[in-house]
Short mmCIF file of C-alpha atoms in Angstrom, two decimals:
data_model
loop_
_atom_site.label_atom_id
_atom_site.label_comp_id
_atom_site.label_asym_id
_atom_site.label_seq_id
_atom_site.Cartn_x
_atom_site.Cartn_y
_atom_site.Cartn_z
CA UNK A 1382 71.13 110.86 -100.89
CA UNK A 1383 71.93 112.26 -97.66
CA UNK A 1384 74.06 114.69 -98.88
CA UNK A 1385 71.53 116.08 -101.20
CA UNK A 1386 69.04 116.37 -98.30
CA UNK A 1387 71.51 118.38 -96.27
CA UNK A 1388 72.19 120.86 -99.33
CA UNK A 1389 68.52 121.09 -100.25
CA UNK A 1390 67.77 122.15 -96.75
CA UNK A 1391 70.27 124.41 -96.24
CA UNK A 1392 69.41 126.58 -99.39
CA UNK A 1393 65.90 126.51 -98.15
CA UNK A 1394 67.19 127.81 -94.80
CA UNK A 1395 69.18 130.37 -96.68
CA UNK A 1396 66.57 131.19 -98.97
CA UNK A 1397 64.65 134.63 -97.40
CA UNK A 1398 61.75 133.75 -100.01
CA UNK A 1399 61.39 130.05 -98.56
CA UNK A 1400 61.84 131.26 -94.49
CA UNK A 1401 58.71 133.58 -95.55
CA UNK A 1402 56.47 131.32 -97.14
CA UNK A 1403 57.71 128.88 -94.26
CA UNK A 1404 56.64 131.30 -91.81
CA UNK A 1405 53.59 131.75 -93.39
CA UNK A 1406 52.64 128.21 -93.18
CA UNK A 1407 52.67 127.69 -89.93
CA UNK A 1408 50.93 130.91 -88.87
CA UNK A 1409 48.08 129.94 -91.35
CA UNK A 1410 47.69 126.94 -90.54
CA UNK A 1411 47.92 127.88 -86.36
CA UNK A 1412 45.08 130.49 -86.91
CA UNK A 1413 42.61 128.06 -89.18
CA UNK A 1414 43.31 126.01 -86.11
CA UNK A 1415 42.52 128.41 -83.21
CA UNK A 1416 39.44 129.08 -85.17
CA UNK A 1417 37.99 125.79 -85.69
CA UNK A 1418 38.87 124.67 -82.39
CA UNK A 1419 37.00 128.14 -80.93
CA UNK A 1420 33.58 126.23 -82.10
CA UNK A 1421 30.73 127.90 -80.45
CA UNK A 1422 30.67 131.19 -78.49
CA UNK A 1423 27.87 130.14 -75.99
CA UNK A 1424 29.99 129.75 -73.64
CA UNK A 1425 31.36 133.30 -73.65
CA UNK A 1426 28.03 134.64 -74.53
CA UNK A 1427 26.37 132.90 -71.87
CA UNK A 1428 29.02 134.47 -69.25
CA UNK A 1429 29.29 138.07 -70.62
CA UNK A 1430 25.09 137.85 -70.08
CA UNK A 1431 25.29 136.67 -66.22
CA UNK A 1432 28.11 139.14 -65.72
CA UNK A 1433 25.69 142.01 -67.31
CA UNK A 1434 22.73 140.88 -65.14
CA UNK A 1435 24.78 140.65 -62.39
CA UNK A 1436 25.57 144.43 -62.75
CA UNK A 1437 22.10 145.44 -63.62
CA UNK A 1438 21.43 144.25 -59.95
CA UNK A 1439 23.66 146.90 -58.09
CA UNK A 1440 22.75 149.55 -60.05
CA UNK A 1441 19.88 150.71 -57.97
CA UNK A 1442 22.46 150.05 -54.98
CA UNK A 1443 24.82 152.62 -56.20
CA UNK A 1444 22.23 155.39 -57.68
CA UNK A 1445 20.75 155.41 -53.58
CA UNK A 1446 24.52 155.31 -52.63
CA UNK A 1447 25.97 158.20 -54.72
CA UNK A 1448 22.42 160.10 -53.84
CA UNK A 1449 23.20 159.30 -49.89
CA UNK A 1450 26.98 161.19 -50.55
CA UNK A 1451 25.19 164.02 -52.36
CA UNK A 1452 22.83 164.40 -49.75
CA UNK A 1453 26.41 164.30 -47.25
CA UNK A 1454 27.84 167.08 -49.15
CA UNK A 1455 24.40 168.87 -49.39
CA UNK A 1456 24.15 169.18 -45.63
CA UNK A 1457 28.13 170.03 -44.96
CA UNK A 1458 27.95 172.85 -47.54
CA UNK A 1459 25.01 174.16 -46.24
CA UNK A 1460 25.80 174.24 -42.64
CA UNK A 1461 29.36 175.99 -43.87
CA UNK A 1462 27.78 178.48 -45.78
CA UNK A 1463 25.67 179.30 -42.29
CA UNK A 1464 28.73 179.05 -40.01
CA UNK A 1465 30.49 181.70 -42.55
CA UNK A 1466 27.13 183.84 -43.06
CA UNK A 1467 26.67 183.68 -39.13
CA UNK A 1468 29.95 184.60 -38.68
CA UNK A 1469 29.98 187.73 -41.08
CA UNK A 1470 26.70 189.01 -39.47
CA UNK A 1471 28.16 189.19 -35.93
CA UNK A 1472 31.26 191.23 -36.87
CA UNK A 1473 29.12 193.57 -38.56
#
């Protein structure tokens, strides 16, 4: 009986049609797993909205911040452009 086991087995390991559906099997059955263990998304959902909220909230921050570095770049240009217009004037 043993012997008949062993010999079944080993044509089923042999057997590139039985590894397949073997292989199949177990990946079907691991994925209708994952999924019904997943359950309900609140979690995640309730997450991804207190990360989005928390965003929202240094938004403003940044807009001020990025017009502060404009504002920066304004006032170096400008006073550049002067130094080089000054400049040009007095050699003429």
């Amino acid at each position: 009986m043993f012997e008949k086991a062993k010999r079944f087995a080993k044509k089923i390991a042999t057997s590139k049609k039985a590894q397949m559906t073997c292989l199949m099997m177990v990946c079907g059955v691991t994925a209708m797993m994952a999924q019904t263990t997943a359950g309900d998304y609140s979690a995640g959902t309730a997450a991804l909205t207190q990360v989005s909220e928390e965003i929202a909230k240094y938004v403003p921050i940044v807009v001020k911040l990025c017009y502060a570095i404009a504002g920066v770049v304004a006032v170096v240009g400008a006073i550049s452009v002067y130094i080089a217009m000054s400049a040009s004037v007095m050699v003429a």
